[in-house]
């Protein structure tokens, strides 16, 4: 039957060098259509996956040996690698089955053909210059005895000569001692070698040696009340230069102790970035705290700043408004009245009140509140018809928002009695269900009966 060619046979190699070999084979049965092309596939013992080594060689370009064997030169092989080869034939009907694999053939050894990738580094312990790279994979080492030569010198110094260190084996990192040259810019490069010789140098990369502990100290430290449980700490950052910072500013650490207790515990929190203020939260109301600031880099913390005594504020209002009532005002607004609150000795004076409201279909967003000032009534306007709303009222002071009243439900018609668990909406509109309308009528009937 007509079909793609059968598998070639007798595959073998000869004349192998460090990067090429000549492959020979016997042509297969063409199965009814002339063979037009051949494909050579290779498999590397270190990476045993069959890959196309030579793509679709025209039959006319294949050399014929002794009127029997066909041959082609396979290029682009890697030195000191063990290869197998197989051949496929192609005709008009497609690609035929592969031949049986050849015997193993090792290419000749050579010095490394390429340099290590990803040369870089930096950081490490104080006094170190950390140099890193990606080592050559086994199939690219080209011979036995792999190793690496690491070079470094101070960048920008015309008198700086290349230092070097030879490392045998499959290494990927070297720590050179930079001594007093903390946070200094270096040029580095890496070269692979093996028993056959040296490979090419990598491109030159620029990296910094490890940082040293900062000598810089933040000044003008100040701590002020932020609210009842937080203070805001400010400072003037130190000069960000090499002699004082001995590296690059990574951030600041704020330390605090409670002045109101004996033998206080010292707490700390780190803040990253070149900043000049930070907020410490989770403190006790009406408390006094000693505060210090330290700058830090990758090597660690600098010296403590001078202490500053700051205080938290008083409690925000601990009670919530009561006797909240809502009634209709006009076609787009309602009026709200409530009984305000007093404040205790530990609370800061009430500054005003806020009305927090939204549709019952929405999740509470208590930041969406209307400040009505220091009065016990207010108006909510721009309301929508046939929408059920919920309202909570709170008092606020200089130390924050107080507790919130229980939820009250209303429409443009005024306050209603409402059980949130029985709430339902029409599937495709914002209109209230008939059950809510019945509740409104019941409420109006009760009010009429009372009065």
CSV table of C-alpha atoms in Angstrom, one decimal:
chain,number,residue,atom,x,y,z
A,1,UNK,CA,0.0,0.0,0.0
A,2,UNK,CA,1.0,3.6,-0.5
A,3,UNK,CA,2.5,5.1,2.6
A,4,UNK,CA,5.2,7.3,4.1
A,5,UNK,CA,8.7,5.7,3.8
A,6,UNK,CA,9.8,2.8,6.0
A,7,UNK,CA,12.5,3.3,8.6
A,8,UNK,CA,16.2,3.8,7.4
A,9,UNK,CA,18.7,1.2,8.6
A,10,UNK,CA,22.4,0.8,9.3
A,11,UNK,CA,22.8,4.2,11.0
A,12,UNK,CA,26.4,5.0,12.2
A,13,UNK,CA,28.7,8.0,12.6
A,14,UNK,CA,32.3,8.8,11.8
A,15,UNK,CA,34.7,11.7,11.7
A,16,UNK,CA,33.4,13.3,14.9
A,17,UNK,CA,35.1,16.5,16.1
A,18,UNK,CA,34.2,18.8,19.0
A,19,UNK,CA,31.1,20.1,17.3
A,20,UNK,CA,30.2,18.0,14.3
A,21,UNK,CA,30.0,14.4,13.0
A,22,UNK,CA,29.1,12.6,9.7
A,23,UNK,CA,26.1,10.3,9.9
A,24,UNK,CA,25.6,7.4,7.4
A,25,UNK,CA,22.5,5.3,6.7
A,26,UNK,CA,20.9,3.0,4.2
A,27,UNK,CA,17.8,4.4,2.3
A,28,UNK,CA,14.5,2.7,3.2
A,29,UNK,CA,11.7,1.5,1.0
A,30,UNK,CA,9.9,4.5,-0.3
A,31,UNK,CA,6.4,2.7,-0.3
A,32,UNK,CA,5.3,4.0,-3.6
A,33,UNK,CA,6.4,7.6,-3.7
A,34,UNK,CA,10.0,8.9,-4.1
A,35,UNK,CA,11.8,10.0,-0.9
A,36,UNK,CA,12.3,13.8,-1.1
A,37,UNK,CA,13.9,14.7,2.3
A,38,UNK,CA,15.6,13.3,5.4
A,39,UNK,CA,15.6,14.3,9.0
A,40,UNK,CA,18.5,13.6,11.4
A,41,UNK,CA,17.6,13.4,15.1
A,42,UNK,CA,20.0,13.3,18.1
A,43,UNK,CA,19.8,12.5,21.8
A,44,UNK,CA,22.4,13.6,24.3
A,45,UNK,CA,23.1,11.3,27.2
A,46,UNK,CA,23.2,14.3,29.6
A,47,UNK,CA,19.8,15.4,28.2
A,48,UNK,CA,18.2,12.2,26.8
A,49,UNK,CA,15.4,13.8,24.7
A,50,UNK,CA,15.3,13.2,20.9
A,51,UNK,CA,15.7,16.6,19.1
A,52,UNK,CA,16.0,17.5,15.4
A,53,UNK,CA,19.7,17.9,14.6
A,54,UNK,CA,19.3,18.5,10.9
A,55,UNK,CA,16.0,19.6,9.5
A,56,UNK,CA,14.5,18.2,6.3
A,57,UNK,CA,17.6,17.7,4.1
A,58,UNK,CA,16.7,17.4,0.4
A,59,UNK,CA,17.4,14.0,-0.9
A,60,UNK,CA,19.4,15.6,-3.7
A,61,UNK,CA,21.8,17.1,-1.1
A,62,UNK,CA,22.6,13.8,0.6
A,63,UNK,CA,25.9,12.3,-0.4
A,64,UNK,CA,26.0,8.7,-1.5
A,65,UNK,CA,28.9,6.4,-0.5
A,66,UNK,CA,29.6,3.3,-2.6
A,67,UNK,CA,26.2,3.6,-4.2
A,68,UNK,CA,24.7,2.3,-0.9
A,69,UNK,CA,25.1,4.5,2.2
A,70,UNK,CA,23.8,8.0,2.3
A,71,UNK,CA,25.6,10.6,4.5
A,72,UNK,CA,25.3,14.1,5.8
A,73,UNK,CA,27.4,16.2,8.2
A,74,UNK,CA,25.6,17.2,11.4
A,75,UNK,CA,26.8,20.5,12.9
A,76,UNK,CA,26.2,22.4,16.1
A,77,UNK,CA,27.1,19.6,18.6
A,78,UNK,CA,28.5,20.3,22.0
A,79,UNK,CA,32.0,19.2,22.9
A,80,UNK,CA,32.6,16.2,25.2
A,81,UNK,CA,29.0,15.0,24.9
A,82,UNK,CA,27.8,11.4,24.2
A,83,UNK,CA,25.3,11.4,21.3
A,84,UNK,CA,23.0,8.8,19.6
A,85,UNK,CA,21.5,9.5,16.2
A,86,UNK,CA,18.5,8.3,14.2
A,87,UNK,CA,17.2,9.1,10.7
A,88,UNK,CA,13.7,9.6,9.2
A,89,UNK,CA,12.7,9.7,5.5
A,90,UNK,CA,10.0,11.8,4.0
A,91,UNK,CA,7.9,11.4,0.9
A,92,UNK,CA,4.7,12.9,-0.5
A,93,UNK,CA,2.6,11.1,2.0
A,94,UNK,CA,4.5,12.2,5.1
A,95,UNK,CA,7.3,11.5,7.6
A,96,UNK,CA,8.3,7.9,8.0
A,97,UNK,CA,9.1,6.0,11.2
A,98,UNK,CA,12.6,6.6,12.8
A,99,UNK,CA,15.5,4.2,12.3
A,100,UNK,CA,16.9,2.3,15.2
A,101,UNK,CA,19.4,4.5,17.2
A,102,UNK,CA,23.0,4.5,16.3
A,103,UNK,CA,25.8,3.6,18.7
A,104,UNK,CA,27.1,6.3,21.1
A,105,UNK,CA,29.5,8.8,19.7
A,106,UNK,CA,31.4,11.3,21.9
A,107,UNK,CA,32.5,14.6,20.5
A,108,UNK,CA,36.0,15.9,21.2
A,109,UNK,CA,36.8,17.9,24.3
A,110,UNK,CA,37.5,21.6,24.2
A,111,UNK,CA,37.8,24.6,26.5
A,112,UNK,CA,34.4,26.0,27.6
A,113,UNK,CA,32.6,27.7,24.6
A,114,UNK,CA,30.8,30.3,26.7
A,115,UNK,CA,31.0,32.3,29.9
A,116,UNK,CA,28.7,31.8,32.9
A,117,UNK,CA,25.5,33.8,32.9
A,118,UNK,CA,23.9,36.1,35.5
A,119,UNK,CA,27.1,37.4,37.0
A,120,UNK,CA,26.2,39.6,40.0
A,121,UNK,CA,26.0,39.5,43.7
A,122,UNK,CA,26.4,42.1,46.4
A,123,UNK,CA,25.4,42.1,50.0
A,124,UNK,CA,26.6,39.5,52.5
A,125,UNK,CA,28.3,40.0,55.8
A,126,UNK,CA,30.2,43.2,56.7
A,127,UNK,CA,33.6,43.1,55.0
A,128,UNK,CA,32.4,40.7,52.2
A,129,UNK,CA,32.1,41.1,48.5
A,130,UNK,CA,29.6,38.4,47.4
A,131,UNK,CA,30.0,37.4,43.8
A,132,UNK,CA,27.5,35.0,42.2
A,133,UNK,CA,26.9,33.5,38.8
A,134,UNK,CA,24.9,30.6,37.1
A,135,UNK,CA,27.4,27.7,36.5
A,136,UNK,CA,27.6,26.0,33.2
A,137,UNK,CA,25.3,22.9,32.9
A,138,UNK,CA,27.0,19.6,32.4
A,139,UNK,CA,26.4,19.4,28.7
A,140,UNK,CA,28.2,22.8,28.2
A,141,UNK,CA,31.3,22.1,30.3
A,142,UNK,CA,33.0,20.7,27.2
A,143,UNK,CA,35.6,18.6,29.2
A,144,UNK,CA,36.4,17.2,32.6
A,145,UNK,CA,37.8,19.4,35.4
A,146,UNK,CA,35.3,22.3,35.4
A,147,UNK,CA,36.2,25.3,37.5
A,148,UNK,CA,35.8,29.1,37.6
A,149,UNK,CA,38.1,32.1,37.8
A,150,UNK,CA,36.5,35.0,39.6
A,151,UNK,CA,37.8,38.6,39.0
A,152,UNK,CA,37.0,41.8,40.9
A,153,UNK,CA,38.3,45.4,41.2
A,154,UNK,CA,37.1,48.7,42.6
A,155,UNK,CA,35.1,50.5,39.9
A,156,UNK,CA,36.2,54.0,38.8
A,157,UNK,CA,39.7,53.7,40.5
A,158,UNK,CA,42.4,54.0,37.8
A,159,UNK,CA,44.9,52.4,40.1
A,160,UNK,CA,42.7,49.4,40.9
A,161,UNK,CA,44.0,46.1,39.4
A,162,UNK,CA,42.0,42.9,38.9
A,163,UNK,CA,42.1,40.5,41.8
A,164,UNK,CA,41.3,36.9,41.1
A,165,UNK,CA,40.5,33.6,42.8
A,166,UNK,CA,40.4,30.2,41.2
A,167,UNK,CA,37.7,27.8,42.2
A,168,UNK,CA,37.6,24.1,41.2
A,169,UNK,CA,34.3,22.2,40.8
A,170,UNK,CA,30.8,23.3,40.0
A,171,UNK,CA,30.8,26.5,42.1
A,172,UNK,CA,28.3,29.4,41.9
A,173,UNK,CA,29.4,31.9,44.5
A,174,UNK,CA,32.5,33.4,46.0
A,175,UNK,CA,33.0,35.7,49.0
A,176,UNK,CA,36.0,38.1,48.5
A,177,UNK,CA,37.1,40.1,51.5
A,178,UNK,CA,36.6,43.8,50.8
A,179,UNK,CA,38.1,44.8,54.2
A,180,UNK,CA,37.3,48.5,54.9
A,181,UNK,CA,35.7,48.9,51.5
A,182,UNK,CA,32.2,48.7,52.9
A,183,UNK,CA,29.4,49.6,50.4
A,184,UNK,CA,31.9,50.1,47.6
A,185,UNK,CA,31.1,49.7,43.9
A,186,UNK,CA,33.1,46.9,42.3
A,187,UNK,CA,33.4,45.5,38.8
A,188,UNK,CA,33.3,41.7,38.6
A,189,UNK,CA,33.5,39.0,35.9
A,190,UNK,CA,33.7,35.2,35.9
A,191,UNK,CA,35.5,32.8,33.5
A,192,UNK,CA,35.0,29.1,33.2
A,193,UNK,CA,37.8,26.6,32.6
A,194,UNK,CA,38.4,22.8,32.3
A,195,UNK,CA,41.2,20.4,31.6
A,196,UNK,CA,41.4,21.7,28.0
A,197,UNK,CA,41.9,25.4,29.0
A,198,UNK,CA,40.1,28.7,29.7
A,199,UNK,CA,36.8,29.8,28.3
A,200,UNK,CA,35.7,33.3,27.5
A,201,UNK,CA,35.2,36.0,30.2
A,202,UNK,CA,31.7,37.0,31.1
A,203,UNK,CA,30.6,40.6,30.6
A,204,UNK,CA,31.6,42.9,33.4
A,205,UNK,CA,28.9,43.5,36.1
A,206,UNK,CA,28.9,46.2,38.8
A,207,UNK,CA,27.9,45.3,42.3
A,208,UNK,CA,28.3,46.8,45.8
A,209,UNK,CA,30.2,45.2,48.6
A,210,UNK,CA,28.4,44.5,51.9
A,211,UNK,CA,27.2,47.4,54.0
A,212,UNK,CA,28.5,48.3,57.5
A,213,UNK,CA,26.4,49.3,60.5
A,214,UNK,CA,25.1,52.9,60.2
A,215,UNK,CA,26.7,55.6,62.3
A,216,UNK,CA,23.9,58.0,61.4
A,217,UNK,CA,21.4,59.1,64.1
A,218,UNK,CA,17.9,60.6,63.4
A,219,UNK,CA,17.5,64.0,65.1
A,220,UNK,CA,14.6,66.2,66.2
A,221,UNK,CA,12.6,63.2,67.3
A,222,UNK,CA,9.0,64.2,68.3
A,223,UNK,CA,6.0,62.2,69.4
A,224,UNK,CA,2.5,63.6,69.3
A,225,UNK,CA,-1.0,62.3,70.0
A,226,UNK,CA,-2.6,60.7,67.0
A,227,UNK,CA,-5.7,59.3,68.7
A,228,UNK,CA,-6.6,57.4,71.9
A,229,UNK,CA,-4.5,54.3,71.1
A,230,UNK,CA,-1.8,55.7,68.7
A,231,UNK,CA,0.9,58.3,68.5
A,232,UNK,CA,2.6,59.8,65.5
A,233,UNK,CA,6.4,60.0,65.6
A,234,UNK,CA,8.4,62.4,63.4
A,235,UNK,CA,12.1,63.0,63.0
A,236,UNK,CA,14.7,64.6,60.7
A,237,UNK,CA,16.5,61.9,58.6
A,238,UNK,CA,20.3,61.7,58.9
A,239,UNK,CA,22.6,62.6,56.0
A,240,UNK,CA,22.4,59.8,53.5
A,241,UNK,CA,26.0,59.6,52.5
A,242,UNK,CA,28.5,56.7,52.6
A,243,UNK,CA,30.6,57.8,55.6
A,244,UNK,CA,27.6,58.2,57.9
A,245,UNK,CA,25.1,55.6,56.5
A,246,UNK,CA,27.9,53.2,55.5
A,247,UNK,CA,25.3,51.8,53.0
A,248,UNK,CA,21.9,52.6,51.7
A,249,UNK,CA,18.9,53.6,54.0
A,250,UNK,CA,16.6,50.6,54.1
A,251,UNK,CA,14.2,52.1,56.7
A,252,UNK,CA,13.7,53.1,60.4
A,253,UNK,CA,12.9,51.3,63.6
A,254,UNK,CA,10.7,53.0,66.2
A,255,UNK,CA,11.2,51.8,69.8
A,256,UNK,CA,8.8,52.6,72.6
A,257,UNK,CA,8.3,51.9,76.3
A,258,UNK,CA,5.3,52.6,78.6
A,259,UNK,CA,6.3,55.3,81.1
A,260,UNK,CA,3.3,54.4,83.3
A,261,UNK,CA,4.5,51.0,84.4
A,262,UNK,CA,7.5,49.8,86.4
A,263,UNK,CA,10.2,47.8,84.5
A,264,UNK,CA,8.5,48.4,81.1
A,265,UNK,CA,8.9,46.1,78.1
A,266,UNK,CA,10.6,47.7,75.1
A,267,UNK,CA,8.7,47.3,71.8
A,268,UNK,CA,9.9,47.9,68.3
A,269,UNK,CA,8.5,48.2,64.8
A,270,UNK,CA,10.3,48.6,61.5
A,271,UNK,CA,9.1,50.9,58.8
A,272,UNK,CA,10.7,50.6,55.3
A,273,UNK,CA,11.6,53.5,53.0
A,274,UNK,CA,13.2,56.9,53.2
A,275,UNK,CA,10.5,58.3,55.5
A,276,UNK,CA,10.4,60.9,58.3
A,277,UNK,CA,7.3,59.9,60.2
A,278,UNK,CA,5.4,56.8,61.4
A,279,UNK,CA,2.4,55.9,63.4
A,280,UNK,CA,2.5,53.5,66.4
A,281,UNK,CA,-0.8,51.9,67.1
A,282,UNK,CA,-2.2,49.5,69.7
A,283,UNK,CA,-1.3,51.7,72.7
A,284,UNK,CA,-3.3,52.4,75.9
A,285,UNK,CA,-5.4,55.5,76.1
A,286,UNK,CA,-4.2,58.4,78.3
A,287,UNK,CA,-0.7,56.8,78.3
A,288,UNK,CA,2.8,58.3,78.2
A,289,UNK,CA,5.5,56.6,76.1
A,290,UNK,CA,9.2,57.1,75.7
A,291,UNK,CA,10.1,56.9,72.0
A,292,UNK,CA,13.5,56.5,70.2
A,293,UNK,CA,14.3,56.1,66.5
A,294,UNK,CA,17.0,54.2,64.7
A,295,UNK,CA,17.9,54.1,61.0
A,296,UNK,CA,18.9,50.7,59.5
A,297,UNK,CA,20.4,49.2,56.3
A,298,UNK,CA,21.1,45.7,55.3
A,299,UNK,CA,23.9,45.4,57.9
A,300,UNK,CA,21.7,46.3,60.8
A,301,UNK,CA,20.6,49.1,63.1
A,302,UNK,CA,22.4,52.4,63.8
A,303,UNK,CA,22.6,54.1,67.2
A,304,UNK,CA,19.6,55.1,69.2
A,305,UNK,CA,18.3,58.7,68.9
A,306,UNK,CA,17.6,60.8,71.9
A,307,UNK,CA,14.4,59.8,73.8
A,308,UNK,CA,11.2,61.8,73.5
A,309,UNK,CA,8.1,61.4,75.8
A,310,UNK,CA,4.8,61.4,73.9
A,311,UNK,CA,1.3,60.6,74.9
A,312,UNK,CA,-1.8,59.0,73.5
A,313,UNK,CA,-5.1,60.8,73.5
A,314,UNK,CA,-8.2,60.2,75.6
A,315,UNK,CA,-10.8,57.6,74.7
A,316,UNK,CA,-13.2,58.3,71.8
A,317,UNK,CA,-16.9,58.5,73.0
A,318,UNK,CA,-17.7,55.2,74.8
A,319,UNK,CA,-21.5,55.6,74.4
A,320,UNK,CA,-23.8,56.0,71.4
A,321,UNK,CA,-26.7,58.3,70.7
A,322,UNK,CA,-30.2,56.9,71.6
A,323,UNK,CA,-33.9,57.5,70.9
A,324,UNK,CA,-33.2,57.8,67.1
A,325,UNK,CA,-36.3,58.8,65.1
A,326,UNK,CA,-36.7,59.4,61.4
A,327,UNK,CA,-39.6,61.0,59.6
A,328,UNK,CA,-40.3,62.2,56.1
A,329,UNK,CA,-39.3,65.8,55.2
A,330,UNK,CA,-40.1,66.1,51.5
A,331,UNK,CA,-40.0,64.1,48.3
A,332,UNK,CA,-36.2,63.4,48.5
A,333,UNK,CA,-35.2,63.8,52.1
A,334,UNK,CA,-35.9,62.7,55.7
A,335,UNK,CA,-35.2,64.3,59.0
A,336,UNK,CA,-33.3,62.6,61.8
A,337,UNK,CA,-33.5,63.3,65.6
A,338,UNK,CA,-31.8,61.6,68.5
A,339,UNK,CA,-30.7,62.1,72.1
A,340,UNK,CA,-27.0,63.0,72.3
A,341,UNK,CA,-24.4,61.7,74.9
A,342,UNK,CA,-22.2,63.1,77.6
A,343,UNK,CA,-18.6,62.1,78.2
A,344,UNK,CA,-16.7,60.7,81.1
A,345,UNK,CA,-13.4,61.7,82.7
A,346,UNK,CA,-11.4,59.3,80.5
A,347,UNK,CA,-13.1,60.5,77.3
A,348,UNK,CA,-12.3,63.5,75.2
A,349,UNK,CA,-15.2,66.0,74.7
A,350,UNK,CA,-17.7,65.3,72.0
A,351,UNK,CA,-17.0,67.4,68.9
A,352,UNK,CA,-20.0,66.5,66.8
A,353,UNK,CA,-22.2,63.7,65.5
A,354,UNK,CA,-22.3,61.7,62.2
A,355,UNK,CA,-25.1,60.0,60.4
A,356,UNK,CA,-24.0,56.9,58.6
A,357,UNK,CA,-26.5,55.5,56.1
A,358,UNK,CA,-26.9,53.5,53.0
A,359,UNK,CA,-29.2,51.1,51.2
A,360,UNK,CA,-29.9,47.8,52.9
A,361,UNK,CA,-28.6,46.1,49.7
A,362,UNK,CA,-25.1,47.4,50.4
A,363,UNK,CA,-22.6,46.2,53.0
A,364,UNK,CA,-22.0,48.7,55.7
A,365,UNK,CA,-19.4,51.3,54.8
A,366,UNK,CA,-19.1,53.4,58.0
A,367,UNK,CA,-16.6,55.8,56.4
A,368,UNK,CA,-19.5,57.1,54.3
A,369,UNK,CA,-21.0,59.3,57.0
A,370,UNK,CA,-22.5,62.8,57.1
A,371,UNK,CA,-21.0,65.1,59.7
A,372,UNK,CA,-23.9,67.3,61.1
A,373,UNK,CA,-21.9,69.1,63.7
A,374,UNK,CA,-22.6,69.4,67.4
A,375,UNK,CA,-26.4,69.2,67.0
A,376,UNK,CA,-28.9,66.4,67.8
A,377,UNK,CA,-30.8,66.5,64.4
A,378,UNK,CA,-30.0,66.4,60.8
A,379,UNK,CA,-31.4,65.9,57.3
A,380,UNK,CA,-30.5,63.2,54.8
A,381,UNK,CA,-31.3,64.3,51.3
A,382,UNK,CA,-31.0,63.1,47.7
A,383,UNK,CA,-32.7,59.8,48.7
A,384,UNK,CA,-34.3,57.5,46.1
A,385,UNK,CA,-37.9,56.5,46.0
A,386,UNK,CA,-38.9,52.9,46.9
A,387,UNK,CA,-35.4,52.2,48.4
A,388,UNK,CA,-35.0,50.8,51.9
A,389,UNK,CA,-32.2,52.5,53.9
A,390,UNK,CA,-30.4,51.7,57.1
A,391,UNK,CA,-28.9,54.3,59.5
A,392,UNK,CA,-26.5,54.4,62.5
A,393,UNK,CA,-25.6,57.5,64.5
A,394,UNK,CA,-22.3,58.1,66.3
A,395,UNK,CA,-20.6,60.8,68.3
A,396,UNK,CA,-17.0,61.7,67.5
A,397,UNK,CA,-14.2,63.7,69.2
A,398,UNK,CA,-10.6,64.7,68.6
A,399,UNK,CA,-9.6,61.2,69.5
A,400,UNK,CA,-11.8,59.4,67.0
A,401,UNK,CA,-15.3,58.0,66.3
A,402,UNK,CA,-17.3,56.7,69.1
A,403,UNK,CA,-19.6,53.7,69.3
A,404,UNK,CA,-22.5,53.5,66.8
A,405,UNK,CA,-26.2,53.2,67.6
A,406,UNK,CA,-28.2,50.2,66.5
A,407,UNK,CA,-29.3,50.1,62.9
A,408,UNK,CA,-32.6,52.0,62.2
A,409,UNK,CA,-34.5,51.3,58.9
A,410,UNK,CA,-36.3,53.9,56.8
A,411,UNK,CA,-37.6,54.9,53.4
A,412,UNK,CA,-38.6,58.4,52.1
A,413,UNK,CA,-41.9,57.8,54.0
A,414,UNK,CA,-40.0,57.7,57.3
A,415,UNK,CA,-38.9,55.1,59.9
A,416,UNK,CA,-40.2,51.5,59.6
A,417,UNK,CA,-40.1,48.4,61.7
A,418,UNK,CA,-38.0,45.9,59.8
A,419,UNK,CA,-36.5,42.5,60.3
A,420,UNK,CA,-33.4,42.2,58.0
A,421,UNK,CA,-33.8,38.4,57.9
A,422,UNK,CA,-37.1,38.7,56.1
A,423,UNK,CA,-35.9,41.3,53.5
A,424,UNK,CA,-36.5,40.4,49.8
A,425,UNK,CA,-36.3,42.4,46.6
A,426,UNK,CA,-38.0,42.0,43.2
A,427,UNK,CA,-35.6,40.1,41.0
A,428,UNK,CA,-35.1,42.8,38.4
A,429,UNK,CA,-35.7,46.1,40.2
A,430,UNK,CA,-34.8,48.2,43.2
A,431,UNK,CA,-38.4,48.2,44.4
A,432,UNK,CA,-39.3,46.8,47.8
A,433,UNK,CA,-41.3,43.6,48.1
A,434,UNK,CA,-44.9,43.7,49.2
A,435,UNK,CA,-44.0,42.4,52.6
A,436,UNK,CA,-42.1,45.6,53.4
A,437,UNK,CA,-45.2,47.7,52.3
A,438,UNK,CA,-47.3,45.7,54.7
A,439,UNK,CA,-44.8,46.4,57.5
A,440,UNK,CA,-45.0,50.2,56.7
A,441,UNK,CA,-48.8,50.1,56.8
A,442,UNK,CA,-48.8,48.2,60.1
A,443,UNK,CA,-46.4,50.8,61.6
A,444,UNK,CA,-48.6,53.7,60.5
A,445,UNK,CA,-51.6,52.0,61.9
A,446,UNK,CA,-49.9,51.6,65.3
A,447,UNK,CA,-48.8,55.3,65.3
A,448,UNK,CA,-52.4,56.4,64.5
A,449,UNK,CA,-53.9,54.2,67.2
A,450,UNK,CA,-51.4,55.5,69.8
A,451,UNK,CA,-52.2,59.1,69.0
